[in-house]
Coordinates of C-alpha atoms in Angstrom, one line a residue:
Chain L
M1 CA -66.9 11.0 30.8
T2 CA -66.0 14.5 29.5
T3 CA -64.9 15.3 25.9
A4 CA -61.3 15.9 27.1
E5 CA -61.3 12.5 28.8
K6 CA -62.6 10.8 25.7
Y7 CA -59.9 12.4 23.5
V8 CA -57.1 11.6 25.9
S9 CA -58.3 8.0 26.2
A10 CA -58.5 7.8 22.4
A11 CA -54.9 9.0 22.1
Y12 CA -53.6 6.4 24.5
L13 CA -55.7 3.7 22.8
V14 CA -54.3 4.8 19.4
V15 CA -50.8 4.2 20.7
L16 CA -51.7 0.8 22.1
A17 CA -53.4 -0.1 18.8
I18 CA -50.3 0.9 16.7
V19 CA -47.9 -1.0 18.9
L20 CA -50.2 -4.0 18.9
L21 CA -50.5 -3.9 15.1
Y22 CA -46.7 -3.9 14.9
V23 CA -46.4 -6.8 17.3
V24 CA -49.0 -8.8 15.4
I25 CA -47.4 -8.1 12.0
Y26 CA -44.0 -9.1 13.5
A27 CA -45.5 -12.3 15.0
F28 CA -46.7 -13.3 11.5
R29 CA -43.2 -12.7 10.2
M30 CA -41.6 -14.7 12.9
T31 CA -44.0 -17.6 12.2
R32 CA -43.0 -17.5 8.5
L33 CA -39.3 -17.6 9.6
D34 CA -40.0 -20.5 11.8
R35 CA -41.7 -22.4 8.9
E36 CA -38.7 -21.6 6.7
V37 CA -36.3 -23.0 9.3
R38 CA -38.4 -26.2 9.5
E39 CA -38.4 -26.5 5.7
L40 CA -34.7 -26.0 5.4
T41 CA -34.1 -28.5 8.3
E42 CA -36.2 -31.1 6.4
L43 CA -34.3 -30.3 3.2
A44 CA -31.0 -30.7 4.9
A45 CA -32.1 -34.0 6.5
R46 CA -33.3 -35.4 3.1
R47 CA -29.9 -34.4 1.5
D48 CA -28.1 -36.1 4.4
A49 CA -30.2 -39.4 4.2
P50 CA -28.8 -40.8 0.9
A51 CA -25.3 -39.9 1.9
A52 CA -25.7 -41.8 5.2
D53 CA -27.3 -44.8 3.4
S54 CA -24.5 -45.1 0.9
G55 CA -21.9 -44.8 3.8
R56 CA -23.6 -47.6 5.7
G57 CA -22.9 -50.2 3.0
R58 CA -19.1 -49.6 3.1
G59 CA -16.8 -51.4 5.6
P60 CA -14.5 -49.6 8.0
A61 CA -11.6 -47.7 6.4
G62 CA -8.1 -49.3 6.7
Chain P
M1 CA -43.6 -1.8 33.2
L2 CA -42.3 1.8 32.9
L3 CA -44.9 2.6 30.3
L4 CA -47.7 1.0 32.3
A5 CA -46.6 3.0 35.4
S6 CA -46.4 6.2 33.4
V7 CA -50.0 5.7 31.9
A8 CA -51.4 4.9 35.4
L9 CA -49.7 7.9 37.0
A10 CA -50.7 10.2 34.1
F11 CA -54.4 9.3 34.5
W12 CA -54.7 9.1 38.2
W13 CA -51.8 10.8 39.9
V14 CA -50.6 14.0 38.2
P15 CA -52.7 17.1 38.7
D16 CA -54.7 18.8 35.9
D17 CA -52.8 21.5 34.0
A18 CA -53.8 25.0 34.9
D19 CA -54.1 26.0 31.3
Q20 CA -55.2 22.9 29.4
G21 CA -56.9 20.9 32.1
F22 CA -57.2 17.1 31.6
S23 CA -56.3 17.2 27.9
Q24 CA -52.7 18.1 28.8
R25 CA -52.2 14.4 29.7
I26 CA -51.6 13.6 26.0
F27 CA -48.3 15.5 26.5
Y28 CA -46.9 12.4 28.4
I29 CA -47.2 10.2 25.4
H30 CA -46.9 12.7 22.5
V31 CA -43.6 14.4 23.4
P32 CA -41.7 11.2 24.5
A33 CA -42.9 9.6 21.2
A34 CA -41.5 12.5 19.2
I35 CA -38.2 12.4 21.1
T36 CA -38.0 8.6 20.6
A37 CA -38.6 9.0 16.8
Y38 CA -35.8 11.7 16.7
A39 CA -33.5 9.3 18.6
L40 CA -34.2 6.4 16.2
F41 CA -33.7 8.6 13.2
G42 CA -30.5 9.9 14.8
W43 CA -29.4 6.3 15.5
A44 CA -30.1 5.4 11.9
G45 CA -27.9 8.3 10.8
W46 CA -25.1 7.2 13.1
K47 CA -25.2 3.7 11.6
A48 CA -25.3 5.1 8.1
L49 CA -22.2 7.2 8.9
R50 CA -20.4 4.1 10.2
L51 CA -21.3 2.2 7.0
L52 CA -19.8 5.0 4.9
W53 CA -16.8 5.2 7.1
R54 CA -16.0 1.5 7.7
G55 CA -17.7 0.0 4.7
D56 CA -19.2 -2.8 6.8
E57 CA -22.6 -3.7 5.3
R58 CA -24.1 -4.9 8.6
Y59 CA -24.6 -1.2 9.5
D60 CA -27.0 -1.0 6.5
L61 CA -29.5 -3.4 8.1
E62 CA -29.1 -1.6 11.4
S63 CA -29.8 1.8 9.9
Y64 CA -32.7 0.5 7.9
T65 CA -34.3 -1.2 11.0
A66 CA -33.9 2.0 13.1
I67 CA -35.7 4.0 10.4
H68 CA -38.5 1.4 10.2
V69 CA -39.1 1.5 13.9
G70 CA -38.6 5.3 14.0
L71 CA -41.4 5.6 11.4
M72 CA -43.8 3.8 13.8
W73 CA -43.0 6.3 16.5
G74 CA -43.5 9.0 13.8
V75 CA -47.0 7.7 13.3
I76 CA -47.6 7.7 17.0
T77 CA -46.4 11.3 17.3
L78 CA -48.6 12.5 14.4
A79 CA -51.7 10.6 15.6
T80 CA -51.5 11.8 19.2
G81 CA -50.6 15.3 18.0
A82 CA -53.6 15.4 15.8
I83 CA -55.9 14.4 18.7
W84 CA -54.3 17.0 21.0
A85 CA -54.7 19.6 18.3
K86 CA -58.4 18.8 18.0
I87 CA -59.0 19.2 21.8
S88 CA -56.8 22.4 22.2
W89 CA -57.2 24.2 18.8
G90 CA -60.5 22.6 17.5
V91 CA -58.7 21.3 14.3
W92 CA -57.0 18.0 13.6
W93 CA -54.2 19.8 11.7
S94 CA -52.8 23.3 11.3
W95 CA -50.7 24.0 8.3
S96 CA -49.6 27.3 9.8
E97 CA -47.8 25.4 12.6
R98 CA -44.1 25.0 11.5
Q99 CA -43.4 22.4 14.2
L100 CA -46.2 20.2 12.8
V101 CA -45.3 20.7 9.1
L102 CA -41.6 20.1 9.7
F103 CA -42.3 16.9 11.6
L104 CA -44.6 15.8 8.7
I105 CA -41.8 16.6 6.2
L106 CA -39.3 14.6 8.4
F107 CA -41.8 11.7 8.5
L108 CA -42.4 11.8 4.7
F109 CA -38.7 12.1 4.1
Y110 CA -38.0 8.9 6.0
S111 CA -41.0 7.2 4.4
A112 CA -39.5 8.0 1.0
Y113 CA -36.3 6.2 2.2
F114 CA -38.1 2.9 1.5
M115 CA -39.0 3.9 -2.0
L116 CA -35.4 4.7 -2.7
R117 CA -34.2 1.5 -1.1
Y118 CA -36.5 -0.9 -2.9
S119 CA -35.9 0.8 -6.3
V120 CA -32.3 -0.3 -6.3
D121 CA -31.0 -3.9 -6.4
A122 CA -29.6 -5.2 -3.1
G123 CA -25.8 -4.8 -2.7
P124 CA -23.1 -2.4 -1.7
Q125 CA -24.4 0.4 -4.0
R126 CA -27.9 0.3 -2.4
A127 CA -26.3 0.2 1.1
R128 CA -24.3 3.4 0.3
M129 CA -27.2 5.2 -1.3
S130 CA -29.5 4.4 1.6
A131 CA -26.8 5.6 4.0
V132 CA -26.3 8.9 2.3
Y133 CA -30.1 9.4 2.3
A134 CA -30.4 8.5 6.0
L135 CA -27.6 11.0 6.7
F136 CA -29.4 13.8 4.9
G137 CA -32.5 13.1 7.1
V138 CA -30.4 13.8 10.2
V139 CA -30.1 17.4 9.2
L140 CA -33.8 17.8 9.4
I141 CA -33.9 16.5 13.0
P142 CA -32.5 19.7 14.7
V143 CA -34.5 21.9 12.3
S144 CA -37.7 20.1 13.3
F145 CA -36.7 20.1 17.0
L146 CA -35.9 23.8 17.0
A147 CA -38.7 24.9 14.7
I148 CA -40.9 25.8 17.7
R149 CA -38.3 28.2 19.0
L150 CA -37.7 29.7 15.6
A151 CA -41.4 30.3 14.9
E152 CA -42.7 33.8 15.3
N153 CA -46.4 33.3 15.7
F154 CA -46.7 29.9 17.4
I155 CA -49.5 28.4 19.4
H156 CA -47.7 25.2 20.1
P157 CA -46.9 25.2 23.8
V158 CA -43.2 25.5 24.9
V159 CA -42.5 23.4 28.0
F160 CA -38.8 23.1 28.1
T161 CA -37.0 26.4 28.2
R162 CA -33.5 27.6 29.3
D163 CA -34.9 27.8 32.8
G164 CA -35.7 24.1 32.8
P165 CA -39.0 22.2 32.5
Q166 CA -42.0 24.5 33.0
M167 CA -44.1 22.0 34.9
A168 CA -44.7 20.6 38.4
G169 CA -42.2 17.9 39.7
S170 CA -44.9 15.2 39.5
M171 CA -45.6 16.0 35.9
F172 CA -41.9 16.0 35.0
L173 CA -41.5 12.6 36.8
V174 CA -44.3 11.0 34.7
F175 CA -42.8 12.6 31.6
C176 CA -39.4 11.0 32.4
L177 CA -41.0 7.6 33.1
S178 CA -42.9 7.7 29.8
L179 CA -39.8 8.7 27.9
A180 CA -37.8 5.9 29.5
G181 CA -40.6 3.4 28.8
Q182 CA -40.9 4.4 25.2
V183 CA -37.2 4.4 24.5
A184 CA -36.9 0.9 26.2
L185 CA -39.8 -0.4 24.1
A186 CA -38.4 1.1 20.9
G187 CA -35.0 -0.5 21.8
A188 CA -36.6 -3.9 22.4
L189 CA -38.6 -3.7 19.1
Y190 CA -35.4 -2.6 17.2
Q191 CA -33.4 -5.5 18.6
T192 CA -36.2 -8.0 17.8
E193 CA -36.7 -6.7 14.3
L194 CA -33.0 -6.6 13.7
A195 CA -32.6 -10.2 14.9
G196 CA -35.5 -11.3 12.6
K197 CA -34.0 -9.6 9.6
R198 CA -30.6 -11.1 10.2
L199 CA -32.2 -14.5 10.6
D200 CA -34.2 -13.9 7.4
S201 CA -31.0 -13.0 5.5
R202 CA -29.1 -16.1 6.8
L203 CA -32.0 -18.3 5.8
R204 CA -32.0 -16.9 2.3
E205 CA -28.3 -17.7 2.1
L206 CA -28.8 -21.2 3.5
R207 CA -31.6 -21.8 1.0
R208 CA -29.3 -20.8 -1.8
V209 CA -26.6 -23.2 -0.6
L210 CA -29.0 -26.1 -0.2
A211 CA -30.8 -25.6 -3.5

């Protein structure tokens, strides 16, 4: 491999590394968002549960 | 696919450049990266202008995301340019090259955008200040782009002249493929990041409502 070939390969690898780094960082961010969605879903379900329980005890309206 | 095709063609199909030999192949990734960075900064400026014009704050997030992705292409341009300079000129950087210095100024200018943005509390005032700053940066784009033609003693190669691209048809084809691939990749990353940021902002709102 000549010096020019090494440098050209290095340039292309640098680009690949930068794009991969960006994708990895973004994948972590998306994982965090996914976790937040799950937490909020659980929170919403917990808030709904007492309301549903209290509603179950009552008879039909009218 | 476009990018992979352009890389394969750049390495195994296009002929060696008569002047620079094998090292000229960096051109197919360096110049499209610079054009993509200019396009993203230009897009950020357009969104900033729309924010100032219409007052709709969704343009703030779009402008910010374009600058963020544009900076990544700025890093690619600077890194590949430094490697090309090392092969061609024997140095990683040349301060006498106006094209390089102006691109670095443009890059630092947009890097400082984040310092300004995060030094002000979120809200309409921050959105307007960021938009004005992004618009100022747009002025630097044509200056940086034309610097090579304004320079008197340049060693940076000029490929695109008034007579068209000064290269073989196969080289121009690979250049166009690489440019299309990089613009498509930048667009995809921009859309993904924007969707993530919008989701993040809605989740914050939802957390506030549920708390």
